[in-house]
């Protein structure tokens, strides 16, 4: 019997060295540097090149798929069906206060801190080393195994959409981009841009010149900045009291006739908005008490009604099912300019049994009554794999025997690459009871968990690689 964990320990130093090298790359999508070869920008392209070079040096067959993705394949079976490990090398912006710089990986107390440590560079290297171990042990596989590296998971998954157009998708497989044991159901999403309906308004002595917050719809915005004119001198005292009451930091700075008001909340993943503190909606709840003109007041009132309204009740779209839990709403990007755009981008996570058409109609009606209209709407349907599928049963056996604990089936509000496979699941790598720090400041991965996950992935790759795909699994 193979000691999978022992095989990982023999490669621990190299695994850590390779992971740290990847974590040093600031692979945030940057359209200002995009090109034909680097559609997500130079730095994301650099991260893709890094993992493909690792793969080539390890002896895998590799391919760069037009800069959108790349893959490393083990096996030369001529059958088109294959096992997929779907990972990503892009990361969200490193907002917030970090103890050490987010792209200077640092080990403290058995944890490796860096942006991307748990989402998804750590899991990506764990899966890669799992495949590397299977190859180096020269273990026989019936099926080809392909680890696919995406580049746009955090900003719409255009990478995997392109890959699907030009390459055959894996028959079955997993994405190491969530929680252990096994996530077999993922919520769908509605990504909606609502804009304020323009109309003539009477001028006001108190003017909202600008309100800006958030960088990605799938992140709880941690900072909001408003620029106003004409407010009373005692606003600073009231604002300081407001911040103290709500347990947040805030500042007011005067610049001529303008006053800049900043609020610092807490970032979190958009699938779990209750774990953060939305700076935009909180600041709006303070500002809406000021006598702005009707247009600014309508905008702020809308934001304020969304504050801590994670369940969608204020938009008449609240819903819950037993498989994936409640619908959630995250106002992730907010932009108001007095003479420009006035928009809010909502990231809505939808349970698997939700009626999308009914929900969209209710949403249109709700935002219309609040003085807004929907300008853009993109939807992503839920994903669900039956508990009795052979792949899930295989992964359950692997997890239970390697970890000596029950492999319960889970659901998530997150969207992973697993949904691009007809029979795909999310498999790790955050272990039960452990803190998930994806999209947060001081993101980290526990080194011991990294090693355990690598062992689990190595065995899972071996077992899945020997399933009989011709039986229609």
XYZ file of N, CA, C and O in Angstrom, residues 272-446:
700
model
N -20.426 34.944 1.033
C -20.744 34.989 2.457
C -20.677 36.433 2.948
O -19.828 36.786 3.774
N -21.559 37.295 2.441
C -21.461 38.722 2.776
C -21.616 39.021 4.257
O -21.125 40.040 4.739
N -22.263 38.125 4.991
C -22.447 38.341 6.426
C -21.133 38.271 7.199
O -21.049 38.751 8.334
N -20.085 37.715 6.578
C -18.796 37.610 7.256
C -17.969 38.895 7.127
O -16.917 39.018 7.745
N -18.438 39.816 6.289
C -17.747 41.088 6.139
C -18.553 42.213 6.738
O -19.555 42.013 7.415
N -18.092 43.419 6.510
C -18.815 44.625 6.916
C -18.768 45.569 5.727
O -17.723 46.156 5.423
N -19.901 45.676 5.025
C -19.951 46.410 3.771
C -19.806 47.911 4.015
O -20.703 48.564 4.545
N -18.655 48.458 3.616
C -18.380 49.876 3.861
C -19.340 50.781 3.103
O -19.734 51.840 3.607
N -19.752 50.367 1.906
C -20.620 51.209 1.081
C -22.011 51.357 1.677
O -22.534 52.472 1.816
N -22.614 50.243 2.040
C -23.979 50.317 2.566
C -24.011 50.979 3.936
O -24.972 51.674 4.280
N -22.937 50.770 4.711
C -22.884 51.396 6.030
C -22.705 52.913 5.909
O -23.386 53.687 6.601
N -21.814 53.346 5.035
C -21.629 54.779 4.850
C -22.902 55.420 4.299
O -23.274 56.526 4.701
N -23.583 54.732 3.417
C -24.837 55.254 2.865
C -25.885 55.438 3.952
O -26.660 56.400 3.924
N -25.902 54.521 4.926
C -26.887 54.639 5.998
C -26.634 55.863 6.873
O -27.547 56.388 7.508
N -25.381 56.329 6.899
C -25.076 57.585 7.593
C -25.448 58.789 6.730
O -26.093 59.739 7.184
N -25.070 58.756 5.472
C -25.260 59.900 4.591
C -26.726 60.157 4.243
O -27.107 61.294 3.958
N -27.557 59.100 4.249
C -28.937 59.294 3.806
C -29.733 60.228 4.726
O -30.798 60.703 4.350
N -29.212 60.506 5.898
C -29.905 61.425 6.819
C -29.672 62.894 6.444
O -30.339 63.778 6.979
N -28.712 63.148 5.527
C -28.416 64.525 5.126
C -29.380 64.975 4.021
O -29.854 64.164 3.225
N -29.643 66.276 3.925
C -30.645 66.787 2.971
C -30.094 66.970 1.553
O -30.000 68.087 1.034
N -29.764 65.834 0.910
C -29.312 65.897 -0.478
C -30.503 66.112 -1.413
O -31.666 66.015 -1.005
N -30.200 66.327 -2.693
C -31.279 66.411 -3.677
C -31.900 65.023 -3.851
O -31.380 64.015 -3.371
N -33.019 64.966 -4.557
C -33.789 63.728 -4.661
C -32.989 62.600 -5.304
O -33.103 61.440 -4.912
N -32.168 62.941 -6.277
C -31.402 61.918 -6.983
C -30.382 61.255 -6.061
O -30.296 60.021 -5.976
N -29.610 62.060 -5.341
C -28.631 61.506 -4.410
C -29.311 60.757 -3.274
O -28.856 59.686 -2.850
N -30.422 61.300 -2.796
C -31.152 60.657 -1.699
C -31.687 59.300 -2.120
O -31.653 58.329 -1.346
N -32.176 59.204 -3.356
C -32.681 57.921 -3.861
C -31.563 56.893 -3.938
O -31.742 55.726 -3.568
N -30.399 57.330 -4.404
C -29.254 56.428 -4.516
C -28.817 55.917 -3.151
O -28.632 54.710 -2.934
N -28.682 56.832 -2.209
C -28.228 56.451 -0.868
C -29.261 55.614 -0.137
O -28.920 54.680 0.608
N -30.531 55.913 -0.356
C -31.596 55.140 0.286
C -31.579 53.687 -0.198
O -31.791 52.758 0.583
N -31.324 53.514 -1.490
C -31.244 52.165 -2.042
C -30.100 51.386 -1.404
O -30.265 50.238 -0.975
N -28.933 52.016 -1.320
C -27.788 51.355 -0.679
C -28.077 51.039 0.781
O -27.760 49.958 1.278
N -28.677 51.993 1.462
C -28.957 51.814 2.884
C -29.906 50.652 3.134
O -29.744 49.897 4.095
N -30.892 50.492 2.257
C -31.848 49.393 2.456
C -31.198 48.030 2.241
O -31.713 47.007 2.691
N -30.045 48.026 1.543
C -29.319 46.777 1.335
C -28.361 46.461 2.476
O -27.795 45.363 2.522
N -28.169 47.416 3.399
C -27.206 47.182 4.476
C -27.666 46.019 5.354
O -28.764 46.031 5.918
N -26.807 44.999 5.411
C -27.076 43.768 6.146
C -28.339 43.068 5.648
O -28.884 42.203 6.330
N -28.771 43.433 4.452
C -29.920 42.748 3.843
C -29.446 41.616 2.956
O -29.778 41.544 1.767
N -28.658 40.723 3.536
C -28.027 39.654 2.775
C -29.034 38.692 2.157
O -28.735 38.034 1.165
N -30.230 38.584 2.747
C -31.187 37.572 2.313
C -32.071 37.998 1.147
O -32.882 37.217 0.655
N -31.940 39.232 0.699
C -32.714 39.682 -0.447
C -34.132 40.112 -0.169
O -34.887 40.417 -1.099
N -34.522 40.171 1.103
C -35.906 40.560 1.415
C -36.220 41.968 0.926
O -37.330 42.231 0.465
N -35.254 42.883 1.024
C -35.508 44.260 0.608
C -35.701 44.378 -0.903
O -36.188 45.393 -1.401
N -35.324 43.309 -1.629
C -35.506 43.287 -3.083
C -36.583 42.296 -3.507
O -36.747 42.009 -4.696
N -37.286 41.751 -2.523
C -38.397 40.812 -2.763
C -37.941 39.524 -3.450
O -38.720 38.897 -4.188
N -36.709 39.087 -3.187
C -36.212 37.864 -3.834
C -35.691 36.843 -2.820
O -34.951 35.920 -3.166
N -36.069 36.976 -1.583
C -35.613 36.044 -0.551
C -36.035 34.613 -0.906
O -37.160 34.373 -1.369
N -35.114 33.642 -0.689
C -35.422 32.244 -1.019
C -34.455 31.326 -0.268
O -33.330 31.718 0.048
N -34.896 30.107 -0.013
C -34.080 29.141 0.730
C -34.464 27.737 0.295
O -35.645 27.460 0.056
N -33.475 26.851 0.144
C -33.811 25.439 -0.049
C -32.908 24.574 0.823
O -31.939 25.054 1.416
N -33.249 23.299 0.916
C -32.540 22.408 1.834
C -31.177 21.974 1.300
O -30.321 21.549 2.064
N -30.970 22.064 -0.008
C -29.712 21.590 -0.582
C -28.603 22.622 -0.425
O -27.492 22.312 0.032
N -28.900 23.871 -0.768
C -27.849 24.896 -0.789
C -28.125 26.087 0.122
O -27.336 27.040 0.134
N -29.222 26.065 0.877
C -29.452 27.129 1.845
C -30.060 28.383 1.242
O -30.783 28.335 0.249
N -29.742 29.563 1.828
C -30.425 30.795 1.433
C -29.809 31.512 0.231
O -28.611 31.391 -0.030
N -30.630 32.254 -0.460
C -30.152 33.222 -1.445
C -29.420 34.325 -0.696
O -29.816 34.709 0.406
N -28.334 34.845 -1.286
C -27.603 35.946 -0.659
C -27.368 37.065 -1.674
O -27.264 36.817 -2.880
N -27.276 38.283 -1.161
C -27.060 39.464 -2.007
C -25.847 40.227 -1.498
O -25.742 40.518 -0.305
N -24.935 40.548 -2.416
C -23.775 41.368 -2.071
C -23.672 42.553 -3.024
O -23.417 42.380 -4.218
N -23.889 43.796 -2.527
C -23.602 44.976 -3.341
C -22.085 45.177 -3.361
O -21.507 45.650 -2.387
N -21.440 44.791 -4.469
C -19.987 44.715 -4.458
C -19.251 45.907 -5.041
O -18.146 46.222 -4.601
N -19.834 46.573 -6.046
C -19.194 47.727 -6.672
C -20.216 48.853 -6.783
O -21.298 48.659 -7.353
N -19.880 50.002 -6.233
C -20.809 51.125 -6.191
C -20.121 52.349 -6.775
O -18.980 52.666 -6.421
N -20.815 53.043 -7.673
C -20.239 54.232 -8.294
C -21.315 55.291 -8.497
O -22.336 55.041 -9.142
N -21.081 56.470 -7.916
C -21.984 57.613 -8.091
C -21.142 58.836 -8.403
O -20.260 59.204 -7.638
N -21.394 59.442 -9.543
C -20.781 60.713 -9.887
C -21.912 61.668 -10.260
O -22.777 61.318 -11.067
N -21.899 62.843 -9.683
C -22.991 63.789 -9.889
C -23.283 64.018 -11.371
O -24.447 64.102 -11.778
N -22.231 64.085 -12.173
C -22.419 64.311 -13.603
C -21.997 63.083 -14.416
O -21.602 63.201 -15.582
N -22.075 61.909 -13.789
C -21.652 60.696 -14.482
C -22.485 59.493 -14.093
O -23.671 59.605 -13.773
N -21.843 58.325 -14.087
C -22.548 57.071 -13.821
C -23.031 56.999 -12.378
O -22.368 57.446 -11.454
N -24.204 56.382 -12.226
C -24.781 56.145 -10.893
C -25.259 54.707 -10.886
O -26.385 54.403 -11.300
N -24.396 53.793 -10.444
C -24.669 52.369 -10.605
C -24.272 51.562 -9.378
O -23.372 51.938 -8.623
N -24.940 50.422 -9.213
C -24.619 49.451 -8.165
C -24.554 48.080 -8.820
O -25.471 47.689 -9.550
N -23.472 47.359 -8.568
C -23.345 45.992 -9.083
C -23.637 45.011 -7.956
O -22.988 45.047 -6.908
N -24.615 44.148 -8.194
C -25.050 43.164 -7.212
C -24.582 41.771 -7.614
O -24.713 41.371 -8.774
N -24.040 41.055 -6.650
C -23.686 39.648 -6.837
C -24.657 38.819 -6.003
O -24.613 38.837 -4.776
N -25.564 38.124 -6.680
C -26.637 37.379 -6.014
C -26.378 35.890 -6.180
O -26.259 35.385 -7.301
N -26.281 35.171 -5.079
C -26.039 33.722 -5.100
C -27.371 32.991 -4.901
O -28.084 33.228 -3.921
N -27.679 32.072 -5.826
C -29.035 31.516 -5.930
C -29.070 30.015 -5.652
O -28.340 29.242 -6.289
N -29.927 29.564 -4.732
C -30.065 28.138 -4.429
C -30.410 27.310 -5.670
O -30.978 27.824 -6.643
N -30.100 26.009 -5.625
C -30.237 25.161 -6.812
C -31.680 25.017 -7.285
O -31.925 24.799 -8.468
N -32.657 25.147 -6.393
C -34.052 24.961 -6.797
C -34.769 26.273 -7.119
O -35.969 26.290 -7.365
N -34.047 27.378 -7.133
C -34.642 28.684 -7.384
C -35.170 28.787 -8.814
O -34.528 28.328 -9.762
N -36.331 29.415 -8.970
C -36.866 29.725 -10.295
C -36.248 31.049 -10.746
O -36.621 32.116 -10.261
N -35.316 30.987 -11.679
C -34.575 32.175 -12.088
C -35.475 33.212 -12.746
O -35.309 34.415 -12.518
N -36.405 32.776 -13.573
C -37.248 33.739 -14.286
C -38.131 34.514 -13.321
O -38.289 35.735 -13.439
N -38.723 33.820 -12.361
C -39.551 34.492 -11.354
C -38.721 35.483 -10.557
O -39.128 36.619 -10.298
N -37.507 35.059 -10.178
C -36.621 35.912 -9.380
C -36.210 37.161 -10.153
O -36.205 38.270 -9.602
N -35.864 36.999 -11.418
C -35.464 38.153 -12.223
C -36.612 39.145 -12.378
O -36.399 40.363 -12.322
N -37.817 38.635 -12.555
C -38.975 39.533 -12.679
C -39.224 40.294 -11.382
O -39.523 41.502 -11.398
N -39.114 39.608 -10.263
C -39.296 40.271 -8.968
C -38.224 41.326 -8.732
O -38.498 42.408 -8.193
N -36.993 41.003 -9.143
C -35.891 41.943 -8.974
C -36.124 43.200 -9.814
O -35.915 44.321 -9.342
N -36.565 43.021 -11.049
C -36.837 44.179 -11.908
C -37.879 45.097 -11.278
O -37.745 46.329 -11.273
N -38.942 44.490 -10.769
C -40.003 45.280 -10.152
C -39.501 46.010 -8.915
O -39.818 47.189 -8.694
N -38.708 45.321 -8.103
C -38.224 45.910 -6.848
C -37.301 47.102 -7.104
O -37.448 48.157 -6.487
N -36.342 46.940 -8.020
C -35.407 48.048 -8.260
C -36.126 49.208 -8.952
O -35.780 50.382 -8.743
N -37.128 48.882 -9.753
C -37.896 49.943 -10.417
C -38.626 50.815 -9.403
O -38.640 52.046 -9.511
N -39.216 50.182 -8.401
C -39.940 50.958 -7.384
C -38.987 51.803 -6.541
O -39.417 52.774 -5.915
N -37.703 51.448 -6.541
C -36.709 52.192 -5.761
C -35.975 53.229 -6.615
O -34.996 53.829 -6.179
N -36.457 53.436 -7.851
C -35.882 54.469 -8.699
C -34.722 54.020 -9.563
O -34.012 54.858 -10.125
N -34.535 52.706 -9.706
C -33.442 52.153 -10.509
C -33.997 51.302 -11.644
O -35.178 51.001 -11.697
N -33.102 50.906 -12.527
C -33.463 49.937 -13.556
C -32.257 49.035 -13.816
O -31.106 49.412 -13.547
N -32.526 47.845 -14.310
C -31.456 46.894 -14.603
C -30.852 47.224 -15.964
O -31.555 47.264 -16.971
N -29.546 47.465 -15.983
C -28.840 47.754 -17.235
C -28.146 46.518 -17.782
O -28.070 46.312 -18.992
N -27.608 45.700 -16.880
C -26.935 44.460 -17.282
C -27.375 43.341 -16.353
O -27.600 43.567 -15.163
N -27.469 42.131 -16.909
C -27.787 40.968 -16.080
C -27.151 39.734 -16.704
O -27.429 39.395 -17.845
N -26.265 39.116 -15.967
C -25.653 37.857 -16.385
C -26.024 36.780 -15.384
O -26.020 37.013 -14.181
N -26.361 35.614 -15.887
C -26.735 34.543 -14.975
C -25.875 33.310 -15.183
O -25.387 33.049 -16.278
N -25.678 32.599 -14.103
C -24.959 31.338 -14.115
C -25.810 30.343 -13.330
O -26.088 30.563 -12.144
N -26.232 29.282 -13.990
C -27.162 28.350 -13.360
C -26.468 27.501 -12.299
O -25.241 27.330 -12.317
N -27.233 26.969 -11.357
C -26.649 26.116 -10.302
C -26.063 24.831 -10.880
O -26.309 24.474 -12.038
N -25.309 24.140 -10.036
C -24.649 22.896 -10.454
C -24.833 21.863 -9.343
O -24.655 22.179 -8.159
N -25.149 20.619 -9.738
C -25.447 19.591 -8.734
C -25.097 18.219 -9.293
O -25.477 17.881 -10.422
N -24.348 17.428 -8.509
C -24.014 16.053 -8.881
C -24.620 15.118 -7.840
O -24.471 15.331 -6.632
N -25.288 14.084 -8.299
C -25.970 13.151 -7.402
C -25.003 12.466 -6.445
O -23.872 12.125 -6.812
N -25.479 12.223 -5.233
C -24.640 11.608 -4.197
C -24.230 10.180 -4.540
O -23.236 9.676 -4.011
N -24.976 9.516 -5.423
C -24.649 8.120 -5.736
C -23.759 7.974 -6.968
O -23.550 6.867 -7.466
N -23.218 9.086 -7.462
C -22.328 9.006 -8.611
C -21.018 8.322 -8.213
O -20.475 8.578 -7.136
N -20.480 7.436 -9.068
C -19.242 6.710 -8.736
C -18.068 7.617 -8.375
O -17.253 7.260 -7.523
N -17.959 8.777 -9.014
C -16.859 9.677 -8.684
C -16.960 10.163 -7.248
O -15.959 10.203 -6.519
N -18.162 10.529 -6.834
C -18.342 11.007 -5.463
C -18.054 9.892 -4.475
O -17.395 10.103 -3.450
N -18.519 8.689 -4.778
C -18.254 7.562 -3.881
C -16.756 7.275 -3.788
O -16.244 6.955 -2.711
N -16.053 7.440 -4.897
C -14.596 7.246 -4.894
C -13.911 8.295 -4.029
O -13.044 7.975 -3.207
N -14.294 9.548 -4.202
C -13.686 10.621 -3.416
C -14.012 10.483 -1.932
O -13.179 10.798 -1.077
N -15.218 10.017 -1.630
C -15.573 9.798 -0.227
C -14.663 8.745 0.395
O -14.175 8.919 1.516
N -14.434 7.658 -0.323
C -13.564 6.595 0.190
C -12.148 7.108 0.412
O -11.523 6.855 1.450
N -11.633 7.860 -0.562
C -10.273 8.410 -0.438
C -10.169 9.310 0.785
O -9.251 9.170 1.602
N -11.111 10.222 0.919
C -11.048 11.175 2.031
C -11.171 10.454 3.376
O -10.419 10.737 4.319
N -12.118 9.550 3.479
C -12.360 8.869 4.754
C -11.174 8.015 5.169
O -10.808 7.967 6.357
N -10.534 7.343 4.237
C -9.410 6.483 4.585
C -8.133 7.281 4.849
O -7.317 6.885 5.675
N -7.972 8.407 4.173
C -6.780 9.224 4.406
C -6.910 10.086 5.664
O -5.920 10.354 6.348
N -8.138 10.513 5.979
C -8.344 11.430 7.105
C -8.980 10.752 8.319
O -9.067 11.343 9.394
N -9.489 9.545 8.123
C -10.143 8.812 9.212
C -11.317 9.601 9.800
O -11.509 9.666 11.012
N -12.095 10.207 8.923
C -13.309 10.904 9.322
C -14.328 10.858 8.195
O -13.972 10.652 7.034
N -15.593 11.054 8.526
C -16.683 10.936 7.577
C -16.597 11.999 6.487
O -16.336 13.166 6.763
N -16.830 11.585 5.255
C -16.810 12.505 4.117
C -18.232 12.920 3.772
O -18.864 12.375 2.868
N -18.742 13.871 4.509
C -20.103 14.352 4.262
C -20.137 15.204 2.993
O -19.147 15.807 2.600
N -21.312 15.260 2.388
C -21.495 16.055 1.181
C -21.979 17.452 1.560
O -22.851 17.614 2.405
N -21.398 18.456 0.904
C -21.675 19.848 1.234
C -22.199 20.594 0.012
O -22.121 20.118 -1.120
N -22.696 21.803 0.267
C -23.059 22.716 -0.807
C -22.358 24.045 -0.545
O -21.855 24.286 0.555
N -22.327 24.907 -1.552
C -21.646 26.186 -1.389
C -22.337 27.287 -2.172
O -23.016 27.032 -3.168
N -22.139 28.507 -1.697
C -22.609 29.668 -2.437
C -21.582 30.125 -3.447
O -21.846 30.994 -4.271
N -20.390 29.547 -3.375
C -19.339 29.918 -4.301
C -19.519 29.259 -5.657
O -20.239 28.267 -5.793
N -18.863 29.825 -6.634
C -18.883 29.249 -7.978
C -17.467 28.803 -8.310
O -16.537 29.598 -8.293
N -17.285 27.530 -8.577
C -15.980 27.001 -8.933
C -16.012 26.478 -10.363
O -17.073 26.354 -10.978
N -14.850 26.148 -10.848
C -14.748 25.570 -12.183
C -15.459 24.221 -12.291
O -15.672 23.728 -13.403
N -15.803 23.614 -11.180
C -16.451 22.302 -11.224
C -17.690 22.312 -12.109
O -18.021 21.315 -12.765
N -18.375 23.452 -12.163
C -19.612 23.546 -12.938
C -19.370 23.453 -14.448
O -20.319 23.306 -15.213
N -18.111 23.555 -14.880
C -17.831 23.428 -16.303
C -17.758 21.974 -16.750
O -17.695 21.694 -17.949
N -17.726 21.062 -15.794
C -17.785 19.634 -16.102
C -19.185 19.133 -15.775
O -19.777 19.526 -14.773
N -19.694 18.267 -16.610
C -21.034 17.743 -16.354
C -21.088 17.047 -14.998
O -22.061 17.171 -14.257
N -20.025 16.340 -14.673
C -19.942 15.648 -13.387
C -18.682 16.119 -12.662
O -17.689 15.406 -12.535
N -18.718 17.350 -12.214
C -17.584 17.906 -11.490
C -17.983 18.341 -10.097
O -19.130 18.753 -9.874
N -17.053 18.249 -9.157
C -17.310 18.681 -7.783
C -16.143 19.540 -7.304
O -15.063 19.539 -7.894
N -16.377 20.274 -6.243
C -15.295 20.979 -5.557
C -14.800 20.072 -4.432
O -15.602 19.539 -3.660
N -13.492 19.897 -4.356
C -12.896 18.922 -3.439
C -11.732 19.593 -2.721
O -10.601 19.617 -3.178
N -12.041 20.191 -1.556
C -11.011 20.856 -0.771
C -10.688 22.242 -1.295
O -11.323 22.731 -2.217
N -9.674 22.976 -0.658
C -8.813 22.263 0.271
C -8.865 22.799 1.699
O -7.996 22.544 2.503
N -9.899 23.586 2.015
C -10.055 24.040 3.395
C -10.716 22.924 4.201
O -11.814 22.462 3.859
N -10.049 22.471 5.247
C -10.553 21.350 6.029
C -11.653 21.782 7.003
O -11.729 22.954 7.394
N -12.521 20.838 7.385
C -13.619 21.159 8.313
C -13.111 21.810 9.593
O -12.107 21.387 10.175
N -13.788 22.872 10.006
C -13.446 23.557 11.238
C -12.338 24.582 11.104
O -12.047 25.314 12.062
N -11.712 24.659 9.926
C -10.624 25.606 9.720
C -11.169 26.926 9.155
O -12.172 26.954 8.460
N -10.466 28.002 9.459
C -10.873 29.314 8.965
C -10.580 29.433 7.474
O -9.508 29.085 7.005
N -11.576 29.914 6.721
C -11.374 30.169 5.292
C -11.097 31.654 5.107
O -11.945 32.498 5.399
N -9.918 32.000 4.628
C -9.506 33.402 4.538
C -9.438 33.910 3.103
O -8.826 34.941 2.837
N -10.067 33.206 2.178
C -10.092 33.663 0.790
C -10.683 35.063 0.706
O -11.673 35.382 1.370
N -10.053 35.914 -0.094
C -10.496 37.292 -0.360
C -10.327 38.217 0.844
O -10.778 39.360 0.804
N -9.698 37.756 1.897
C -9.514 38.581 3.083
C -8.062 39.038 3.208
O -7.157 38.471 2.589
N -7.850 40.064 4.020
C -6.488 40.455 4.363
C -5.854 39.347 5.209
O -6.548 38.616 5.916
N -4.538 39.218 5.127
C -3.799 38.157 5.815
C -4.331 36.767 5.463
O -4.453 35.877 6.314
N -4.627 36.578 4.188
C -4.998 35.250 3.689
C -3.846 34.287 3.955
O -2.680 34.642 3.806
N -4.181 33.052 4.335
C -3.111 32.099 4.620
C -3.557 30.672 4.351
O -4.750 30.384 4.180
N -2.576 29.788 4.316
C -2.813 28.354 4.265
C -1.951 27.709 5.337
O -0.783 28.100 5.525
N -2.509 26.774 6.072
C -1.713 26.040 7.054
C -0.845 25.031 6.312
O -1.343 24.255 5.488
